[in-house]
Every structure is written in C-alpha cells, then in structure tokens.
GROMACS .gro file of C-alpha atoms in nm:
model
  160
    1UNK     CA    1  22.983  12.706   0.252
    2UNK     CA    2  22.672  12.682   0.015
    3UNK     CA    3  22.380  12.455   0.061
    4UNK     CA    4  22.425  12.319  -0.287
    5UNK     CA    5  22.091  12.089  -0.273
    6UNK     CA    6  21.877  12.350  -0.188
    7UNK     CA    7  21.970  12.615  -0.466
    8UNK     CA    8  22.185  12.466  -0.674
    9UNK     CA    9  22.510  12.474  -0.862
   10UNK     CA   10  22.582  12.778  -1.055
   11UNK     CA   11  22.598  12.639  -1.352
   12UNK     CA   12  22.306  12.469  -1.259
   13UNK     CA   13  22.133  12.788  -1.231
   14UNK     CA   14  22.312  12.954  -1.545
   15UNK     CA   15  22.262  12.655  -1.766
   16UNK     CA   16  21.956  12.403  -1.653
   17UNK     CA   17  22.038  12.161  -1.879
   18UNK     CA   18  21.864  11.881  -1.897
   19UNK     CA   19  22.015  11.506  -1.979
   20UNK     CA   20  21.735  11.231  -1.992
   21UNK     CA   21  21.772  10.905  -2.100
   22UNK     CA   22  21.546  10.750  -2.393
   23UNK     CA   23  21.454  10.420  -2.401
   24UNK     CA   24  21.715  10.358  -2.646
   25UNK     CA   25  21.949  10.422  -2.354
   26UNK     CA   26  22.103  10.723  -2.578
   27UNK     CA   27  22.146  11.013  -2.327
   28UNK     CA   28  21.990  11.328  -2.483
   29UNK     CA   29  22.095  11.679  -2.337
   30UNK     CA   30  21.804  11.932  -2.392
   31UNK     CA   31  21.963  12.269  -2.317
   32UNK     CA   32  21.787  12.614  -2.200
   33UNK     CA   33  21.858  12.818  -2.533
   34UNK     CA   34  22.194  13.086  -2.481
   35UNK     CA   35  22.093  13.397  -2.598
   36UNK     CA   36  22.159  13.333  -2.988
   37UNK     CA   37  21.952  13.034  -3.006
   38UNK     CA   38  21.670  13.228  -2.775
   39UNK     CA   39  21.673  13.500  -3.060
   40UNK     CA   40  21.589  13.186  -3.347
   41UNK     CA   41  21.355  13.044  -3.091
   42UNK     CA   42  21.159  13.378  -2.975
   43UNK     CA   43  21.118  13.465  -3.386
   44UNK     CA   44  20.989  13.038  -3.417
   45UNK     CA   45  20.781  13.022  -3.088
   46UNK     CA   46  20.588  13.401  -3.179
   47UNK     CA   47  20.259  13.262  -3.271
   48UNK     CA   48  20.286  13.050  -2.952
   49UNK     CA   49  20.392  13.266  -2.750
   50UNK     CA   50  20.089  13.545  -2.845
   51UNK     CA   51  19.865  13.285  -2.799
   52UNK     CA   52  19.950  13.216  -2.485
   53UNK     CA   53  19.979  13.551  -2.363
   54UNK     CA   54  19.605  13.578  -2.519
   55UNK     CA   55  19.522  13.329  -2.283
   56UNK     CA   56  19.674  13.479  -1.986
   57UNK     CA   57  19.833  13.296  -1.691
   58UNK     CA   58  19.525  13.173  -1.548
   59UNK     CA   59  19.413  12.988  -1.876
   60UNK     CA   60  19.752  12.775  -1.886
   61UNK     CA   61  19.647  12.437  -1.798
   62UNK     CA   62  19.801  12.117  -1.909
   63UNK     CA   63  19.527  12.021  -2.142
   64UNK     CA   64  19.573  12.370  -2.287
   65UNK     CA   65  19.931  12.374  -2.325
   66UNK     CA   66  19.881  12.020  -2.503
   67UNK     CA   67  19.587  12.177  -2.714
   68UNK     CA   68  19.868  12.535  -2.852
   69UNK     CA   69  20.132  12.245  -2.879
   70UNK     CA   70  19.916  12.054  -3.129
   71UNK     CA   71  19.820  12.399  -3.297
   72UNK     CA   72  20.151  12.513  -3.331
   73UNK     CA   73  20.332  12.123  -3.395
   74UNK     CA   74  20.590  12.216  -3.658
   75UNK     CA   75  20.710  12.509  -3.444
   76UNK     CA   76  20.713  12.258  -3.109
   77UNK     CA   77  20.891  12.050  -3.370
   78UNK     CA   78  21.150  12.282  -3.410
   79UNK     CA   79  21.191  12.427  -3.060
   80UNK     CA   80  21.255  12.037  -2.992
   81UNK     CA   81  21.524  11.976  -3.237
   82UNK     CA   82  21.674  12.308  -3.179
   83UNK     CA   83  21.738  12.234  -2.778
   84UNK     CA   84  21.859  11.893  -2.815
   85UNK     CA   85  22.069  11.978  -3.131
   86UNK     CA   86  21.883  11.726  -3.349
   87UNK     CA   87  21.712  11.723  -3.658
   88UNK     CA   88  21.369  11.648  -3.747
   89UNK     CA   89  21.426  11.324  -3.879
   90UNK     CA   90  21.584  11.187  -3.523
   91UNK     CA   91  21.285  11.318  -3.382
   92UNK     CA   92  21.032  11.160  -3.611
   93UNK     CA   93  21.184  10.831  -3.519
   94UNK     CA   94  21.146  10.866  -3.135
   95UNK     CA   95  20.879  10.659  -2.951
   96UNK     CA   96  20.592  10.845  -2.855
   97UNK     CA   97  20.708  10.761  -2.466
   98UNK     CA   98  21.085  10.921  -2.560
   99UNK     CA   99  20.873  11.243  -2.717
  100UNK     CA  100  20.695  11.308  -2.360
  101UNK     CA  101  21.034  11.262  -2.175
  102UNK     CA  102  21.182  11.530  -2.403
  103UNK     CA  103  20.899  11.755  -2.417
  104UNK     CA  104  20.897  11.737  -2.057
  105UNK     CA  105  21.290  11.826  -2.065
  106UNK     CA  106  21.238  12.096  -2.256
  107UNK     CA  107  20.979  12.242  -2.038
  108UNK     CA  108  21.238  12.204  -1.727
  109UNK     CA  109  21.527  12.331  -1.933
  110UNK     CA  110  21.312  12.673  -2.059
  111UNK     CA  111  21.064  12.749  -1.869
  112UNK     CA  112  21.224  13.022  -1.728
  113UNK     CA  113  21.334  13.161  -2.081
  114UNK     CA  114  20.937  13.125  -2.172
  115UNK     CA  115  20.845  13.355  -1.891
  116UNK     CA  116  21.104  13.596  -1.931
  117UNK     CA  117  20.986  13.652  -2.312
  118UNK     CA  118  20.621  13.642  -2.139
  119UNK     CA  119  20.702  13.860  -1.837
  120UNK     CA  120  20.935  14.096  -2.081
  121UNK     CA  121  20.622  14.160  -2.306
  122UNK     CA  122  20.363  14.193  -2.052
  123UNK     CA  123  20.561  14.404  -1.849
  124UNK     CA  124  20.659  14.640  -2.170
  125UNK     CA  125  20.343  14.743  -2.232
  126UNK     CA  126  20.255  14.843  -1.878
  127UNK     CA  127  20.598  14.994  -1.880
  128UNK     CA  128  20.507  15.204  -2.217
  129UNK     CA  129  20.170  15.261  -2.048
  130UNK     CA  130  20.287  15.418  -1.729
  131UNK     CA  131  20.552  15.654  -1.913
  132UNK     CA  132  20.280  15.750  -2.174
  133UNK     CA  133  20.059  15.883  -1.871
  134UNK     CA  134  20.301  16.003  -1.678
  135UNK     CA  135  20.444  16.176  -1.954
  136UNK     CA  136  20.082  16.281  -2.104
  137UNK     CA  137  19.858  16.274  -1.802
  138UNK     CA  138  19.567  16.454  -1.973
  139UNK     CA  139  19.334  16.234  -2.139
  140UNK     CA  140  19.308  16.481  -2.407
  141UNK     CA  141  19.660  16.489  -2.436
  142UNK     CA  142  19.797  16.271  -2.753
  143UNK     CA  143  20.111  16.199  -2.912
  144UNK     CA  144  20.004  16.303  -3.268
  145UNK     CA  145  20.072  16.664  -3.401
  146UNK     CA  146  19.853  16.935  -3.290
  147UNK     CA  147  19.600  17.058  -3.506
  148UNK     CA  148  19.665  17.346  -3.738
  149UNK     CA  149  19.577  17.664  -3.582
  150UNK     CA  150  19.233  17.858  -3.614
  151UNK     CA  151  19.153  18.245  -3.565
  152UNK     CA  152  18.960  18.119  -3.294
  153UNK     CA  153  19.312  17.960  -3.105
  154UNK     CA  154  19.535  18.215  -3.228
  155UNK     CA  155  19.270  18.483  -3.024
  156UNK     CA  156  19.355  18.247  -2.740
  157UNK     CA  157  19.730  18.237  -2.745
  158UNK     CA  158  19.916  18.430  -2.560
  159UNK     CA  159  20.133  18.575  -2.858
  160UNK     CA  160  19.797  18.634  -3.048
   0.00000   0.00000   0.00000
C-alpha cells in the first residue's frame, strides 16, 4: 500500500496536469508538454531560457521572472496557448485575473520540464568540460591539428 497523498499518483507524477477553473467557470487543463510539444516549446522558449540561465539560479526572483516574461511576451504567449491547447485569440480575451491563474498553472504543470532543459544544459557543459580535461589534461594540449613540423621538431622526434 502507497501513501498516495504524500507522493502522488503515477500519473500524477508522469503527467502534472493542471485543471483550474477561470472565472468563466470553463475548466482549463494546462498540461506539462510530452516530449513532442517540449521539442516546439524548447526551440520557442530559447531566448528565455538563455536568459535565464545568464542569470543563474540565484538571480530568479519573482519580480525577475515577471520582468523575462514581459521581455519575451509573444513567446510566454505561445508557451500559454500551446499547454492549454488554445489559441491566441482565447487568450487575448481572458481577464487579467484568469491570465495569473494560468500562468501560475503553467508554472506547476512545467516546472520540472524548465529545469530539466536548465539542468540538461548546465550540466552538458560541465560534462563536455570534464571529458575535455580528462581526455586532454595538459593545458597546452588542444583539440586543433598540430602544427606542421620544423627541422627543429623533426631533430626532436624519435624517428628523426
């Protein structure tokens, strides 16, 4: 037996989904993007993303994350429509009240898909870093071609 209020459903956990309720009373579903959509979103969310990884983790405030949103509307726009399955126009008719409860959704519903793209990157370069020196401890070592041999090395080598 599982302690289902503590960690969750499975599904839960695969898809966290979010349904909120406008002030309409229309039930909206914003959904944590499946890997497809996550492709379409990483390529729309790129300049927001690099910004905030410019920023780093301890620059990601709330008034900060409100200041890249307005920076990068059309593409928070899109993100928007694009988790609840709606188009622009819906969205340009919502009340401002309705656009915080779904921004908010969509926060709880990809969060975790935002840090995995964050994580993923940051990680990748230390990653490339630590193979590079492990591979090329030297610091004169490089990965570019050797330079084209002298009389001077070819005294030195071994076969010379």
């Amino acid at each position: 037996m599982t302690d289902q209020t503590e960690t969750g459903t499975d599904a839960e956990i695969l898809f966290p989904d979010v349904v909120v309720t406008l002030s309409s009373g229309e039930q909206v579903t914003v959904r944590e993007f499946r890997y497809l959509e996550g492709l379409r979103a990483c390529a729309l969310a790129r300049p927001l993303l690099d910004r905030l990884r410019e920023l780093g983790a301890s620059a990601a405030t709330q008034t900060v994350i409100e200041t890249l949103l307005l920076e990068h509307w059309e593409t928070w726009t899109e993100l928007l429509c694009l988790a609840c399955d709606r188009d622009r126009r819906w969205l340009s008719q919502l009340a401002d009240q309705d656009g915080m409860t779904l921004t908010m959704a969509f926060w709880r519903a990809n969060s975790g898909f935002f840090m995995r793209r964050l994580v993923l990157h940051s990680g990748a370069e230390r990653t490339l870093g630590a193979v590079l020196a492990t591979l090329c401890p030297s610091p004169s070592c490089s990965m570019s071609s050797s330079a084209p041999a002298t009389a001077e090395t070819r005294e030195r080598s071994p076969t010379g």
